[in-house]
Coordinates of C-alpha atoms in Angstrom, one line a residue:
M1 CA -17.1 1.4 3.7
A2 CA -13.8 3.4 3.9
S3 CA -12.2 5.7 1.7
V4 CA -8.3 6.2 1.4
T5 CA -7.2 10.0 1.9
T6 CA -3.9 11.7 1.3
D7 CA -3.4 12.5 4.9
Q8 CA -3.9 8.8 5.7
I9 CA -1.2 7.8 3.6
R10 CA 1.2 10.5 4.5
K11 CA 0.6 9.8 8.1
R12 CA 1.8 6.1 7.8
L13 CA 5.5 7.3 7.4
G14 CA 5.2 11.0 9.2
L15 CA 5.2 12.6 5.9
T16 CA 3.8 16.1 5.1
E17 CA 2.1 18.0 2.5
A18 CA 5.4 19.9 2.1
D19 CA 7.1 16.4 1.5
I20 CA 4.9 15.3 -1.4
S21 CA 1.8 17.0 -3.0
D22 CA -1.7 15.7 -2.9
E23 CA -1.3 15.0 -6.7
D24 CA 1.5 12.7 -6.3
V25 CA -0.1 10.9 -3.1
L26 CA -3.4 10.5 -5.2
A27 CA -1.4 8.9 -8.2
F28 CA 0.2 6.6 -5.9
R29 CA -3.1 5.7 -4.4
N30 CA -4.5 4.7 -7.5
E31 CA -1.4 3.0 -8.5
A32 CA -1.6 1.0 -5.4
A33 CA -5.2 0.1 -5.8
A34 CA -4.7 -1.0 -9.4
F35 CA -1.6 -3.2 -8.3
L36 CA -3.6 -4.8 -5.5
S37 CA -6.6 -5.3 -7.7
E38 CA -4.6 -7.4 -10.1
E39 CA -2.9 -9.4 -7.2
I40 CA -6.3 -10.3 -5.7
G41 CA -8.4 -10.5 -8.8
K42 CA -10.9 -8.0 -7.4
T43 CA -11.3 -4.6 -8.5
L44 CA -10.6 -2.1 -5.4
N45 CA -11.9 1.4 -5.2
A46 CA -9.8 3.6 -3.0
E47 CA -13.1 5.9 -2.4
D48 CA -15.4 3.0 -1.5
C49 CA -13.6 -0.1 0.0
T50 CA -13.6 -2.3 3.1
E51 CA -11.2 -1.2 6.0
A52 CA -9.0 -4.1 5.2
E53 CA -8.7 -2.9 1.5
A54 CA -8.1 0.5 2.6
N55 CA -5.3 -0.3 4.9
A56 CA -3.5 -2.2 2.2
I57 CA -3.9 0.6 -0.1
R58 CA -2.7 3.1 2.5
N59 CA 0.4 0.9 3.3
L60 CA 1.5 0.3 -0.3
A61 CA 0.9 4.1 -1.2
A62 CA 3.0 5.0 1.6
I63 CA 5.9 2.9 0.6
Y64 CA 5.5 4.6 -3.0
C65 CA 5.4 8.1 -1.4
Y66 CA 8.5 7.4 0.8
C67 CA 10.3 6.3 -2.2
K68 CA 9.5 9.3 -4.2
V69 CA 10.7 11.6 -1.5
S70 CA 13.7 9.6 -0.9
G71 CA 14.9 9.3 -4.5
G72 CA 14.0 5.6 -4.7
S73 CA 11.6 3.9 -6.9
A74 CA 8.8 1.3 -6.6
V75 CA 7.0 -1.1 -8.7
G76 CA 4.5 -3.5 -7.3
L77 CA 6.1 -4.8 -3.9
D78 CA 9.6 -4.1 -5.1
F79 CA 11.0 -0.9 -3.9
T80 CA 14.7 0.7 -3.8
I81 CA 16.1 3.6 -2.0
G82 CA 19.3 3.6 -4.0
D83 CA 22.4 4.8 -2.0
L84 CA 20.2 6.7 0.6
R85 CA 20.8 5.3 4.2
V86 CA 17.4 4.7 5.7
S87 CA 17.4 5.0 9.5
P88 CA 16.8 1.8 11.3
D89 CA 13.3 3.1 12.3
A90 CA 12.2 4.1 8.8
G91 CA 13.5 0.7 7.3
K92 CA 11.5 -1.3 10.0
Q93 CA 8.3 0.9 9.5
L94 CA 8.7 0.1 5.6
E95 CA 9.3 -3.5 5.9
F96 CA 6.2 -3.6 8.4
L97 CA 3.9 -2.0 5.7
K98 CA 5.1 -4.3 3.0
E99 CA 4.5 -7.4 5.3
Q100 CA 1.1 -6.0 6.0
V101 CA 0.4 -5.6 2.1
E102 CA 1.7 -9.0 1.5
R103 CA -0.5 -10.6 4.2
F104 CA -3.4 -8.8 2.7
I105 CA -2.8 -10.2 -0.6
T106 CA -2.3 -13.8 0.8
H107 CA -5.5 -13.5 2.8
Q108 CA -7.4 -12.2 -0.1
K109 CA -6.1 -14.9 -2.4
R110 CA -6.9 -17.7 0.0
F111 CA -10.3 -16.8 1.0
G112 CA -11.3 -14.9 -2.2
I113 CA -11.5 -18.4 -4.2
S114 CA -14.8 -20.2 -4.2
L115 CA -14.6 -23.8 -3.5
L116 CA -16.4 -26.2 -5.7
E117 CA -17.9 -29.2 -4.4
G118 CA -16.7 -32.4 -5.7
P119 CA -18.8 -34.9 -8.0

């Protein structure tokens, strides 16, 4: 089983401990896990989860962290950076992380449903 650490989250977008504290990263990790749990109908534990679940939590938490350090805001999968100009590379990386989270949710919803046999 996998565990989601603060360093793994920061590494997604090249952030450091000087950019965002462990306390904030852990709060975003827990917020990401809670959001994803609601989306897929399964409780996720960021300290004991599958690698796919850990990746989704890391990606979403990294987006939240980036929003915090850039002065933006994030709720669920919606985020804004305000008037800040984001470099094309950072924008592409944020969009890639968001797409990965969306794929995880779609996959979990599709394959997490048990199919009932007909009469």
